[in-house]
PDB file of C-alpha atoms and ligand atoms in Angstrom:
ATOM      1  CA  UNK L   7      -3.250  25.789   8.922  1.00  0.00           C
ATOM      2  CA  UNK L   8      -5.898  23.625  11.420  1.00  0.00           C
ATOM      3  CA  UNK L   9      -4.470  22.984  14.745  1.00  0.00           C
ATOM      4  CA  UNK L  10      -4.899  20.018  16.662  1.00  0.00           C
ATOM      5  CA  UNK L  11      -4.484  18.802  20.556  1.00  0.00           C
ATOM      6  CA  UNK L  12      -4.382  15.023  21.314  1.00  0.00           C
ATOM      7  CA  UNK L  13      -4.505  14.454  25.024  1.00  0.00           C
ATOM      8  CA  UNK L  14      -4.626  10.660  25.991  1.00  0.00           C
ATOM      9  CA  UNK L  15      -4.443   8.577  28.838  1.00  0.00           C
ATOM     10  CA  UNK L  16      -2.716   4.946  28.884  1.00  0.00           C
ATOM     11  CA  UNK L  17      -1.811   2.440  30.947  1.00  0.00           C
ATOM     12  CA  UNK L  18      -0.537  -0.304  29.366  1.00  0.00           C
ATOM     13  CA  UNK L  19       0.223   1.481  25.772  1.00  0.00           C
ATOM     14  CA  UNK L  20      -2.600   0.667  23.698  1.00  0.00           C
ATOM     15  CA  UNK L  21      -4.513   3.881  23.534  1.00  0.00           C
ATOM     16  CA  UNK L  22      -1.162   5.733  23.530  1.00  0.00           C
ATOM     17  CA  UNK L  23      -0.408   3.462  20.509  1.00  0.00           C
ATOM     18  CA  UNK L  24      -4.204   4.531  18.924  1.00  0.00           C
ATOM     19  CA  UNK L  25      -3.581   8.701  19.740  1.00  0.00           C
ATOM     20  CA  UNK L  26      -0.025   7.985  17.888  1.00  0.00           C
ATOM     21  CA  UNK L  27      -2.042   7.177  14.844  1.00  0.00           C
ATOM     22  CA  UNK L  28      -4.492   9.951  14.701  1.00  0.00           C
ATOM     23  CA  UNK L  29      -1.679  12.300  15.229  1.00  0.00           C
ATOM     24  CA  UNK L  30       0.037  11.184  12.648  1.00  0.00           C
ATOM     25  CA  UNK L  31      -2.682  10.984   9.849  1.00  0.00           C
ATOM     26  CA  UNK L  32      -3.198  15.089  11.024  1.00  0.00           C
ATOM     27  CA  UNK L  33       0.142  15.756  10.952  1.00  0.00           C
ATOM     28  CA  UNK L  34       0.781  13.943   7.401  1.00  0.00           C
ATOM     29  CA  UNK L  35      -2.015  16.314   6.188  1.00  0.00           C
ATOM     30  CA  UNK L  36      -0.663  19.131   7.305  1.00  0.00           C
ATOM     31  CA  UNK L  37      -2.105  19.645  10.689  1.00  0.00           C
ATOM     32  CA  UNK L  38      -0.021  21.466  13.107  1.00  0.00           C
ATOM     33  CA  UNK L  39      -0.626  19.024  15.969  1.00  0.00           C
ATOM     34  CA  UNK L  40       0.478  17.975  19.916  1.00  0.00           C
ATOM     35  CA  UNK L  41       0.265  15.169  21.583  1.00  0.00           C
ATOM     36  CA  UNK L  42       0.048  15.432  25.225  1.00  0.00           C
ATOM     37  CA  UNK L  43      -0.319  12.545  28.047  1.00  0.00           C
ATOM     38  CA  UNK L  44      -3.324  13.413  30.568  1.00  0.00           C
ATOM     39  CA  UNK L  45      -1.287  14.036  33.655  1.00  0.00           C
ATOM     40  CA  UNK L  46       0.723  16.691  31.414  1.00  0.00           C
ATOM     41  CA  UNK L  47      -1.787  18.403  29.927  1.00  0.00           C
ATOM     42  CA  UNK L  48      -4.113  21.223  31.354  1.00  0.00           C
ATOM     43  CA  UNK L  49      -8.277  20.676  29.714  1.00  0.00           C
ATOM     44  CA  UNK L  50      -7.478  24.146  29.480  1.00  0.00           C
ATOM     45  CA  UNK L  51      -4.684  23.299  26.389  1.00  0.00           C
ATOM     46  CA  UNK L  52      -8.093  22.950  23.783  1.00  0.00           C
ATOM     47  CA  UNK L  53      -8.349  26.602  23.795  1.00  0.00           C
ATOM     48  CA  UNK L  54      -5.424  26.894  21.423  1.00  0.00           C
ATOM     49  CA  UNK L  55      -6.498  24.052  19.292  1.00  0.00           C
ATOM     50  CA  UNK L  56      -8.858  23.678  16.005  1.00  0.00           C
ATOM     51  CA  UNK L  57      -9.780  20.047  17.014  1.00  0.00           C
ATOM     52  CA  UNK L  58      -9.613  19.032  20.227  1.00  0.00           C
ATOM     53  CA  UNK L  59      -9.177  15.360  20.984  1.00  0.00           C
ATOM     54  CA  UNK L  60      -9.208  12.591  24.076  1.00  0.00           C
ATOM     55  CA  UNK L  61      -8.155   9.190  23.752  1.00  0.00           C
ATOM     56  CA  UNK L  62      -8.676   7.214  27.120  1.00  0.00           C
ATOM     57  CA  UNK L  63      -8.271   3.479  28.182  1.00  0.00           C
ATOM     58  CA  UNK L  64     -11.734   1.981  30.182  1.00  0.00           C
ATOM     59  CA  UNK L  65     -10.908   1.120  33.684  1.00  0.00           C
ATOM     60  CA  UNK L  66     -13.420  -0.420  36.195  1.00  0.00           C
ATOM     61  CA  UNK L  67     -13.618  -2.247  39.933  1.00  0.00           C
ATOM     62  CA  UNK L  68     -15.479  -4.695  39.801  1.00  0.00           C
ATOM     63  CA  UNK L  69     -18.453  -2.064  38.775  1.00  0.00           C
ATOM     64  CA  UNK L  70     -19.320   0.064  35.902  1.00  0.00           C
ATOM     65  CA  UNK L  71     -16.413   1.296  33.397  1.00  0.00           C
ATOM     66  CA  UNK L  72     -14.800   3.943  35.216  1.00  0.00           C
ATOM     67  CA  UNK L  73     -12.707   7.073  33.565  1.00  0.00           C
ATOM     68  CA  UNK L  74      -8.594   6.659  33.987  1.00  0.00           C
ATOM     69  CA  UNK L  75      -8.248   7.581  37.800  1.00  0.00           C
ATOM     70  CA  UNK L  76      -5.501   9.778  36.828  1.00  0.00           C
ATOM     71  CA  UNK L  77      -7.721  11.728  33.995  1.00  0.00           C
ATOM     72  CA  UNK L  78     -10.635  12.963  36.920  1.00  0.00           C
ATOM     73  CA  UNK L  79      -9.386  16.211  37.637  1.00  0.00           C
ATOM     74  CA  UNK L  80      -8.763  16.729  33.638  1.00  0.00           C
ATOM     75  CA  UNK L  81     -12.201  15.363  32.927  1.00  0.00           C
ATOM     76  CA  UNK L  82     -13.822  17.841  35.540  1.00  0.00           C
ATOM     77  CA  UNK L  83     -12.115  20.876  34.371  1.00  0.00           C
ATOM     78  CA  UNK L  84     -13.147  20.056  30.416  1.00  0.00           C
ATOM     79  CA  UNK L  85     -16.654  20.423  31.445  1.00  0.00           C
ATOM     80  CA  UNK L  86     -16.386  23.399  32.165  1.00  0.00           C
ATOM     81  CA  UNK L  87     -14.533  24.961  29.612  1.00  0.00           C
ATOM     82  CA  UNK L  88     -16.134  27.194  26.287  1.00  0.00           C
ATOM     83  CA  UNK L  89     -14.806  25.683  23.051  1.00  0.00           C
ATOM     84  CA  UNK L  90     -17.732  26.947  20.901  1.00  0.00           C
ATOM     85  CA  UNK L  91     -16.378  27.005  17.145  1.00  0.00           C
ATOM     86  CA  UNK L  92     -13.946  23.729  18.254  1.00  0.00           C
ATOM     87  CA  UNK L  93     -14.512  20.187  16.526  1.00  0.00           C
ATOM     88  CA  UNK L  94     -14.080  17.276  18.669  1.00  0.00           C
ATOM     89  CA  UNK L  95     -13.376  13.673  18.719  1.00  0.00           C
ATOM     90  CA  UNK L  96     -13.022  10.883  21.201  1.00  0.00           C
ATOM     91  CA  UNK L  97     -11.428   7.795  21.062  1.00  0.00           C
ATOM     92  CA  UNK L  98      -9.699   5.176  22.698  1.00  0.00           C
ATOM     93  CA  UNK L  99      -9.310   0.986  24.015  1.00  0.00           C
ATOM     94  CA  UNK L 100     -11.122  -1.120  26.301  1.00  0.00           C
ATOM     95  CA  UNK L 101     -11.554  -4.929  26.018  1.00  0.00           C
ATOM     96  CA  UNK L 102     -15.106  -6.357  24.734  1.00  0.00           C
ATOM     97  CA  UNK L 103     -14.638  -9.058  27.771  1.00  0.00           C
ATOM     98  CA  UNK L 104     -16.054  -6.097  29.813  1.00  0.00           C
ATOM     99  CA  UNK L 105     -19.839  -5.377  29.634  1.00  0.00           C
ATOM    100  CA  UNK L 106     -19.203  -1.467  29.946  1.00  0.00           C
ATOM    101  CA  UNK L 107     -16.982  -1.707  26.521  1.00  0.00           C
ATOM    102  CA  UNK L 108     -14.929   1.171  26.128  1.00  0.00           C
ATOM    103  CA  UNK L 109     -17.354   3.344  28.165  1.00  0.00           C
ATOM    104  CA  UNK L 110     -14.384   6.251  28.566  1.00  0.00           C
ATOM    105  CA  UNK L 111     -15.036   7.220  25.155  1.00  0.00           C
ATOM    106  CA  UNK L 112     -18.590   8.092  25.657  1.00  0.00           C
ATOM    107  CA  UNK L 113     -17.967  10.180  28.921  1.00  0.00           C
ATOM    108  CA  UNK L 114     -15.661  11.969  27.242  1.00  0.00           C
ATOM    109  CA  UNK L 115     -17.852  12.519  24.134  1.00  0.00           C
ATOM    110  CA  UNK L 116     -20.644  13.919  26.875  1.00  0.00           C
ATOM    111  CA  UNK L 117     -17.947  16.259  28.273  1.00  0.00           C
ATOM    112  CA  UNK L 118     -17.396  17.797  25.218  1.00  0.00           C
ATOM    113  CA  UNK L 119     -20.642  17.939  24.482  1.00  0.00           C
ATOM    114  CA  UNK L 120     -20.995  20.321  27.529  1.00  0.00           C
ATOM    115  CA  UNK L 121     -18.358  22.817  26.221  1.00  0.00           C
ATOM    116  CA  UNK L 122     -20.257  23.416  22.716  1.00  0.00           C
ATOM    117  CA  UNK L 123     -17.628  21.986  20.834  1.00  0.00           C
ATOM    118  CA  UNK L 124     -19.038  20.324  17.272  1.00  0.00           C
ATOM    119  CA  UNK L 125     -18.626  16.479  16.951  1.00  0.00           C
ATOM    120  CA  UNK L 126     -16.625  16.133  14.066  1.00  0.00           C
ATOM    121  CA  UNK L 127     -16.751  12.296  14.394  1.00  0.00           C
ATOM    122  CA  UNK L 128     -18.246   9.724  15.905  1.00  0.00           C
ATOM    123  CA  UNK L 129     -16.110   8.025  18.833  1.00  0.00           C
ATOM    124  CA  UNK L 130     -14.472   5.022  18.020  1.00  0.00           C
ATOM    125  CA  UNK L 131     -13.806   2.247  20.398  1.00  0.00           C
ATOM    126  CA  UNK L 132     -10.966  -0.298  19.631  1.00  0.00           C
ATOM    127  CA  UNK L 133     -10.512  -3.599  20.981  1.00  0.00           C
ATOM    128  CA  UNK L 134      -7.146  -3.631  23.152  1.00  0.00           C
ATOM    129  CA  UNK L 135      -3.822  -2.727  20.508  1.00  0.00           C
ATOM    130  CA  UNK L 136      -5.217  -1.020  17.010  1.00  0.00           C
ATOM    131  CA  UNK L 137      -5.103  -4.083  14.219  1.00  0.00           C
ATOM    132  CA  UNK L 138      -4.761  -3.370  10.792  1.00  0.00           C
ATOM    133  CA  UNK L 139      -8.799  -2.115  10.031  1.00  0.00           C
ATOM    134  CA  UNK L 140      -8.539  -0.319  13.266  1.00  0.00           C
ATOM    135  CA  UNK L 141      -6.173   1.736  11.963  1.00  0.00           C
ATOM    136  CA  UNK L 142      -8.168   2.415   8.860  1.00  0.00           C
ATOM    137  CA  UNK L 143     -11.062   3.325  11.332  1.00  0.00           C
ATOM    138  CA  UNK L 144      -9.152   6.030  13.315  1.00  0.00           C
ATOM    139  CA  UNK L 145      -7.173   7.300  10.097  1.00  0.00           C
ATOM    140  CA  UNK L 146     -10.700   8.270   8.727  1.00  0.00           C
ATOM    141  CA  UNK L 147     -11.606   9.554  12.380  1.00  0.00           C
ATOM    142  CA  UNK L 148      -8.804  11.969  11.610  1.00  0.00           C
ATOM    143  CA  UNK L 149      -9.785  12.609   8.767  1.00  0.00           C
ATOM    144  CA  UNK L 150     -13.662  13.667   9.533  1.00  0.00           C
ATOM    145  CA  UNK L 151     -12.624  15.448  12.270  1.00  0.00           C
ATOM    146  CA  UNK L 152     -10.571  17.582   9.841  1.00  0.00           C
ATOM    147  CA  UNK L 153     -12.948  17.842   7.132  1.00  0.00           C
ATOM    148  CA  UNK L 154     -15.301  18.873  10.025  1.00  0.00           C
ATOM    149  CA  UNK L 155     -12.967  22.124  10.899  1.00  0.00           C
ATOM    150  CA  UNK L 156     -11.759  23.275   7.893  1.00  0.00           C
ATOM    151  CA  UNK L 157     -15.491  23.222   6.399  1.00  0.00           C
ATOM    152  CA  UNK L 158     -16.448  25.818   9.983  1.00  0.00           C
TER     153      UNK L 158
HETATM  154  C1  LIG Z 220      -8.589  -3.773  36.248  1.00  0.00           C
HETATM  155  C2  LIG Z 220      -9.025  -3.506  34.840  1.00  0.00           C
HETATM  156  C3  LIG Z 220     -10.322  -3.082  34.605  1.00  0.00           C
HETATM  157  C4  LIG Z 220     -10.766  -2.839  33.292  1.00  0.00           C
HETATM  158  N1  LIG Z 220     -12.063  -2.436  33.069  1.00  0.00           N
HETATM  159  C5  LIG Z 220     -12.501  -2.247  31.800  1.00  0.00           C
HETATM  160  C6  LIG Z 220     -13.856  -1.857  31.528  1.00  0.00           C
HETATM  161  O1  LIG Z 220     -14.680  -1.670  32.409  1.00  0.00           O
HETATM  162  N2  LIG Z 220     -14.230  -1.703  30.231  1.00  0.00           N
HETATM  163  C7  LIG Z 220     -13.367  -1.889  29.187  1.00  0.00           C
HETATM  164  O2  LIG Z 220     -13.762  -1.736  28.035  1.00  0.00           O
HETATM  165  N3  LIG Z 220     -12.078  -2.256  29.416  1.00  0.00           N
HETATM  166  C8  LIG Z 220     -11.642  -2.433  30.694  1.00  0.00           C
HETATM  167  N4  LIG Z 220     -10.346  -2.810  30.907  1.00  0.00           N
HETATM  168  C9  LIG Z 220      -9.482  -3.070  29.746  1.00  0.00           C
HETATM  169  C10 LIG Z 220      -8.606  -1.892  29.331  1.00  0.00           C
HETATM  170  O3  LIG Z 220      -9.359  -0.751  29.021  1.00  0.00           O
HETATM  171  C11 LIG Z 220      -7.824  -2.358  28.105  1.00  0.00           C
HETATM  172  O4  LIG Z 220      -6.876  -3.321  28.505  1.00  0.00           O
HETATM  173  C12 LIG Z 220      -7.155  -1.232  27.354  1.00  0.00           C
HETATM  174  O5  LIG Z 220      -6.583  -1.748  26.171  1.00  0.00           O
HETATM  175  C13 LIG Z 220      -6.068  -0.563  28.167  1.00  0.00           C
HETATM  176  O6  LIG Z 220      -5.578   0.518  27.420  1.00  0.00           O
HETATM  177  P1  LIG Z 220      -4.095   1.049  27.570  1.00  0.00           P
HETATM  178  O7  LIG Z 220      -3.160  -0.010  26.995  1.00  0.00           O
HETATM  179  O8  LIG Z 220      -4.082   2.298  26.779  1.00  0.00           O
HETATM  180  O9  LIG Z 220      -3.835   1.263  29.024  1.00  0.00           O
HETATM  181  C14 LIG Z 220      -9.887  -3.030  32.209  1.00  0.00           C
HETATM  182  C15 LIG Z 220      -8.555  -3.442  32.460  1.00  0.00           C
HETATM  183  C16 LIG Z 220      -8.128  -3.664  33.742  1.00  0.00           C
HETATM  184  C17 LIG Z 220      -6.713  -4.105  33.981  1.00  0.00           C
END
């Protein structure tokens, strides 16, 4: 059975409400899977995992979109992590009123990158809550990220 690690930062509940969804389109499909908020988890938690998955809110100053302050240290130590053979897939909510849409999704995606994990999906930004095609979206994110480890 494919294993899966969610980790995902939120503020206000939306992207918490977005990793709820993936995790349970894995777990409905059989996926042995864990859900973990960022200042709980350790990057270090992917190693045990088949797919390996951020969701992350956008944050910004005034200047460019900005990772969640409290997911730095977690973003740093992903980078540097091996997770060759591991399918990824990033996710997560910003608000289209904001020029640098979403822009946590990306960084994450390049983070990942750095470890050799496989994209397994393309990262999918979602407008504040997940509406009903949203959901659609991220229950097919799920489910190429699956198809993407089980076919390794
Ligand atoms: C001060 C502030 C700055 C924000 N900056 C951005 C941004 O640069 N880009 C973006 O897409 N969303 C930005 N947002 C919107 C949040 O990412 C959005 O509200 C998101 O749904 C929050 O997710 P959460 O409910 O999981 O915390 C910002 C929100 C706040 C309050």
């Amino acid at each position: 059975m494919a294993s899966a690690q969610i980790v995902y930062a939120s503020m206000t509940g939306n992207t918490q409400e977005i990793a709820e969804i993936v995790e349970e389109r894995l777990a409905d499909q059989g996926v042995d899977t864990t859900l973990t908020e960022i200042t709980q988890a350790d990057a270090s938690d992917f190693e045990n995992a088949d797919i390996c998955i951020v969701a992350a809110y956008t944050f910004s100053d005034g200047g460019p979109g900005l990772l969640p302050e409290e997911g730095e240290d977690f973003f740093a130590d992903l980078k540097e992590l091996d997770l060759h053979g591991k399918v990824y897939g990033t996710c997560g909510s910003g608000d289209r009123f904001y020029d640098d849409f979403a822009t946590a999704v990306d960084m994450f995606d390049e983070a990942f990158a750095a470890t050799g994990a496989k994209r397994g999906a393309a990262g999918v930004k979602i407008d504040l809550a997940p509406e009903a095609e949203d959901i659609d979206t991220l229950e097919k994110f799920a489910d190429d990220l699956l198809h993407a480890a089980t076919a390794e």
